[in-house]
Amino acid sequence: MRSWGNPIKIFPALLMLGFFLVSLTACGGGQETPQEEEPETQIDLSSVTERLLTEVPYEEELVPVAPEVFFDLFGVAEEDVAEQYNYFSGGATAEEIVVMKAVGREALDRLVKAAENRIAYQKDIYASYAPEEVVRLNNAVLLTEGDSLFLCISADSDKAREDIQEELDS
């Protein structure tokens, strides 16, 4: 019969082997199996925009603004925007529709900040000659969903909010 040698020498060797195996499995524990991400719902931005244009009341006719003019007026970088629709009034009112899809989370944060700055700027401008527009700006609808931003300044903020939400829920 074969002898395993001195148990006093074998025990530390087995103990070290055990620690080694445990450390190997601990190192591998950092890798998680990839979880399936829930697919992001695709929002039809043109449909939301069309609904805002046709179903929400405005005092002035809203007209599309050329992208280069929009980016300058709104203070956003073109590379932050993947898709955008914008309609502005002629200037007698503060009415606007701005619907944008950002290229990422950080870009969306910048777009939201730009929208907030735009509203604040418009309040300053209209306060001196059309204070009723400041009320409209105070009721501006500014929503985000996923990587999209929705801004509507209109005569009926409740209707605008309702229409945006219905489009998002559909």
mmCIF file of C-alpha atoms in Angstrom:
data_model
loop_
_atom_site.group_PDB
_atom_site.id
_atom_site.type_symbol
_atom_site.label_atom_id
_atom_site.label_comp_id
_atom_site.label_asym_id
_atom_site.label_seq_id
_atom_site.Cartn_x
_atom_site.Cartn_y
_atom_site.Cartn_z
ATOM 1 C CA MET A 1 0.000 0.000 0.000
ATOM 2 C CA ARG A 2 1.231 3.390 -0.917
ATOM 3 C CA SER A 3 1.689 6.073 1.712
ATOM 4 C CA TRP A 4 0.768 9.714 1.049
ATOM 5 C CA GLY A 5 3.617 10.900 3.148
ATOM 6 C CA ASN A 6 3.566 12.983 6.243
ATOM 7 C CA PRO A 7 0.031 14.402 6.857
ATOM 8 C CA ILE A 8 1.556 17.503 8.461
ATOM 9 C CA LYS A 9 3.193 18.358 5.097
ATOM 10 C CA ILE A 10 0.215 17.397 2.928
ATOM 11 C CA PHE A 11 -2.369 19.467 4.817
ATOM 12 C CA PRO A 12 -0.735 22.863 4.069
ATOM 13 C CA ALA A 13 -0.302 21.869 0.423
ATOM 14 C CA LEU A 14 -3.990 20.947 0.137
ATOM 15 C CA LEU A 15 -4.962 24.146 1.940
ATOM 16 C CA MET A 16 -2.889 26.222 -0.482
ATOM 17 C CA LEU A 17 -4.415 24.356 -3.424
ATOM 18 C CA GLY A 18 -7.887 25.131 -2.043
ATOM 19 C CA PHE A 19 -7.083 28.847 -1.716
ATOM 20 C CA PHE A 20 -5.687 28.865 -5.225
ATOM 21 C CA LEU A 21 -8.860 27.307 -6.672
ATOM 22 C CA VAL A 22 -11.092 29.694 -4.721
ATOM 23 C CA SER A 23 -9.083 32.686 -5.957
ATOM 24 C CA LEU A 24 -9.416 31.500 -9.553
ATOM 25 C CA THR A 25 -13.190 31.268 -9.297
ATOM 26 C CA ALA A 26 -13.352 34.639 -7.546
ATOM 27 C CA CYS A 27 -11.466 36.264 -10.433
ATOM 28 C CA GLY A 28 -13.904 34.830 -12.931
ATOM 29 C CA GLY A 29 -16.890 36.133 -10.948
ATOM 30 C CA GLY A 30 -16.549 39.601 -12.440
ATOM 31 C CA GLN A 31 -17.834 38.408 -15.783
ATOM 32 C CA GLU A 32 -21.580 38.457 -15.944
ATOM 33 C CA THR A 33 -23.614 36.785 -18.557
ATOM 34 C CA PRO A 34 -24.975 39.428 -20.867
ATOM 35 C CA GLN A 35 -28.568 40.257 -20.100
ATOM 36 C CA GLU A 36 -30.927 40.940 -22.922
ATOM 37 C CA GLU A 37 -31.664 44.624 -23.018
ATOM 38 C CA GLU A 38 -35.215 45.638 -23.569
ATOM 39 C CA PRO A 39 -35.438 47.022 -27.092
ATOM 40 C CA GLU A 40 -35.935 50.765 -27.136
ATOM 41 C CA THR A 41 -39.269 51.736 -28.553
ATOM 42 C CA GLN A 42 -39.001 53.707 -31.738
ATOM 43 C CA ILE A 43 -40.821 57.019 -31.589
ATOM 44 C CA ASP A 44 -42.095 58.416 -34.866
ATOM 45 C CA LEU A 45 -40.970 62.010 -34.388
ATOM 46 C CA SER A 46 -42.567 63.213 -37.612
ATOM 47 C CA SER A 47 -45.928 61.839 -36.452
ATOM 48 C CA VAL A 48 -45.649 63.618 -33.092
ATOM 49 C CA THR A 49 -44.715 66.837 -34.887
ATOM 50 C CA GLU A 50 -47.581 66.555 -37.365
ATOM 51 C CA ARG A 51 -50.053 65.981 -34.550
ATOM 52 C CA LEU A 52 -48.764 69.026 -32.659
ATOM 53 C CA LEU A 53 -49.047 71.128 -35.823
ATOM 54 C CA THR A 54 -52.566 70.057 -36.717
ATOM 55 C CA GLU A 55 -54.315 69.429 -33.399
ATOM 56 C CA VAL A 56 -52.919 72.050 -31.036
ATOM 57 C CA PRO A 57 -54.248 75.617 -31.418
ATOM 58 C CA TYR A 58 -51.815 78.438 -32.258
ATOM 59 C CA GLU A 59 -52.446 82.136 -32.682
ATOM 60 C CA GLU A 60 -49.882 82.413 -35.485
ATOM 61 C CA GLU A 61 -49.049 80.096 -38.324
ATOM 62 C CA LEU A 62 -45.937 78.086 -37.484
ATOM 63 C CA VAL A 63 -43.362 77.680 -40.231
ATOM 64 C CA PRO A 64 -40.374 75.354 -40.490
ATOM 65 C CA VAL A 65 -36.985 76.888 -39.844
ATOM 66 C CA ALA A 66 -33.913 75.868 -41.834
ATOM 67 C CA PRO A 67 -31.669 73.570 -39.786
ATOM 68 C CA GLU A 68 -28.667 75.909 -39.833
ATOM 69 C CA VAL A 69 -30.829 78.773 -38.562
ATOM 70 C CA PHE A 70 -32.439 76.519 -35.969
ATOM 71 C CA PHE A 71 -29.115 75.278 -34.562
ATOM 72 C CA ASP A 72 -27.913 78.858 -34.224
ATOM 73 C CA LEU A 73 -31.148 80.161 -32.656
ATOM 74 C CA PHE A 74 -31.537 77.227 -30.319
ATOM 75 C CA GLY A 75 -27.881 77.041 -29.363
ATOM 76 C CA VAL A 76 -27.331 73.344 -30.013
ATOM 77 C CA ALA A 77 -24.555 71.572 -31.847
ATOM 78 C CA GLU A 78 -25.616 69.824 -35.026
ATOM 79 C CA GLU A 79 -23.637 66.707 -34.048
ATOM 80 C CA ASP A 80 -25.857 66.272 -30.940
ATOM 81 C CA VAL A 81 -28.984 65.868 -33.059
ATOM 82 C CA ALA A 82 -29.833 62.721 -35.021
ATOM 83 C CA GLU A 83 -33.247 63.922 -36.197
ATOM 84 C CA GLN A 84 -35.144 67.171 -35.704
ATOM 85 C CA TYR A 85 -38.337 68.996 -36.589
ATOM 86 C CA ASN A 86 -38.904 72.618 -35.679
ATOM 87 C CA TYR A 87 -41.575 75.182 -36.376
ATOM 88 C CA PHE A 88 -41.546 78.758 -35.117
ATOM 89 C CA SER A 89 -44.053 81.579 -35.190
ATOM 90 C CA GLY A 90 -43.320 84.830 -37.004
ATOM 91 C CA GLY A 91 -42.299 86.514 -33.769
ATOM 92 C CA ALA A 92 -45.517 88.170 -32.604
ATOM 93 C CA THR A 93 -45.983 85.165 -30.301
ATOM 94 C CA ALA A 94 -43.519 82.809 -28.621
ATOM 95 C CA GLU A 95 -45.194 79.754 -30.134
ATOM 96 C CA GLU A 96 -42.817 76.976 -31.177
ATOM 97 C CA ILE A 97 -42.623 73.259 -31.792
ATOM 98 C CA VAL A 98 -39.253 71.584 -31.377
ATOM 99 C CA VAL A 99 -38.963 67.802 -31.638
ATOM 100 C CA MET A 100 -35.468 66.286 -31.603
ATOM 101 C CA LYS A 101 -33.744 62.942 -31.245
ATOM 102 C CA ALA A 102 -30.363 63.142 -29.544
ATOM 103 C CA VAL A 103 -27.367 61.028 -30.520
ATOM 104 C CA GLY A 104 -26.922 59.846 -26.917
ATOM 105 C CA ARG A 105 -27.664 60.510 -23.262
ATOM 106 C CA GLU A 106 -25.091 63.288 -22.861
ATOM 107 C CA ALA A 107 -26.341 64.951 -26.045
ATOM 108 C CA LEU A 108 -29.920 64.758 -24.737
ATOM 109 C CA ASP A 109 -28.826 66.488 -21.533
ATOM 110 C CA ARG A 110 -27.330 69.301 -23.636
ATOM 111 C CA LEU A 111 -30.520 69.565 -25.718
ATOM 112 C CA VAL A 112 -32.671 69.819 -22.593
ATOM 113 C CA LYS A 113 -30.406 72.552 -21.229
ATOM 114 C CA ALA A 114 -30.609 74.409 -24.554
ATOM 115 C CA ALA A 115 -34.423 74.182 -24.495
ATOM 116 C CA GLU A 116 -34.528 75.534 -20.952
ATOM 117 C CA ASN A 117 -32.169 78.357 -21.952
ATOM 118 C CA ARG A 118 -34.322 79.112 -25.014
ATOM 119 C CA ILE A 119 -37.447 79.415 -22.849
ATOM 120 C CA ALA A 120 -35.633 81.679 -20.356
ATOM 121 C CA TYR A 121 -34.279 83.849 -23.199
ATOM 122 C CA GLN A 122 -37.732 84.151 -24.758
ATOM 123 C CA LYS A 123 -39.195 85.187 -21.389
ATOM 124 C CA ASP A 124 -36.649 87.985 -21.139
ATOM 125 C CA ILE A 125 -37.376 89.170 -24.683
ATOM 126 C CA TYR A 126 -41.174 89.082 -24.454
ATOM 127 C CA ALA A 127 -41.404 90.498 -20.912
ATOM 128 C CA SER A 128 -40.866 94.056 -22.121
ATOM 129 C CA TYR A 129 -43.318 94.202 -25.040
ATOM 130 C CA ALA A 130 -45.672 91.175 -24.858
ATOM 131 C CA PRO A 131 -45.995 90.066 -21.218
ATOM 132 C CA GLU A 132 -48.882 87.727 -22.093
ATOM 133 C CA GLU A 133 -46.318 85.597 -23.943
ATOM 134 C CA VAL A 134 -44.406 85.090 -20.681
ATOM 135 C CA VAL A 135 -47.479 83.289 -19.346
ATOM 136 C CA ARG A 136 -47.436 81.060 -22.432
ATOM 137 C CA LEU A 137 -43.707 80.405 -21.915
ATOM 138 C CA ASN A 138 -44.292 79.582 -18.245
ATOM 139 C CA ASN A 139 -46.702 76.874 -19.450
ATOM 140 C CA ALA A 140 -44.356 75.488 -22.113
ATOM 141 C CA VAL A 141 -44.435 71.716 -22.484
ATOM 142 C CA LEU A 142 -40.928 70.265 -22.282
ATOM 143 C CA LEU A 143 -40.794 66.461 -22.166
ATOM 144 C CA THR A 144 -38.199 63.793 -22.851
ATOM 145 C CA GLU A 145 -38.721 60.148 -23.683
ATOM 146 C CA GLY A 146 -35.822 57.821 -24.368
ATOM 147 C CA ASP A 147 -33.404 59.892 -26.430
ATOM 148 C CA SER A 148 -36.049 62.326 -27.710
ATOM 149 C CA LEU A 149 -37.027 65.831 -26.639
ATOM 150 C CA PHE A 150 -40.410 67.476 -27.176
ATOM 151 C CA LEU A 151 -40.994 71.198 -26.711
ATOM 152 C CA CYS A 152 -44.288 72.873 -27.489
ATOM 153 C CA ILE A 153 -45.137 76.468 -26.690
ATOM 154 C CA SER A 154 -48.762 77.051 -27.635
ATOM 155 C CA ALA A 155 -52.069 78.562 -26.646
ATOM 156 C CA ASP A 156 -53.120 75.204 -25.135
ATOM 157 C CA SER A 157 -50.344 73.491 -23.170
ATOM 158 C CA ASP A 158 -52.703 70.832 -21.808
ATOM 159 C CA LYS A 159 -53.669 69.747 -25.336
ATOM 160 C CA ALA A 160 -50.017 69.702 -26.418
ATOM 161 C CA ARG A 161 -48.997 67.572 -23.417
ATOM 162 C CA GLU A 162 -51.935 65.208 -24.001
ATOM 163 C CA ASP A 163 -51.120 64.781 -27.711
ATOM 164 C CA ILE A 164 -47.433 64.105 -27.050
ATOM 165 C CA GLN A 165 -48.260 61.565 -24.349
ATOM 166 C CA GLU A 166 -50.811 59.783 -26.544
ATOM 167 C CA GLU A 167 -48.257 59.506 -29.355
ATOM 168 C CA LEU A 168 -45.670 58.129 -26.938
ATOM 169 C CA ASP A 169 -48.119 55.603 -25.509
ATOM 170 C CA SER A 170 -49.209 54.315 -28.940
#
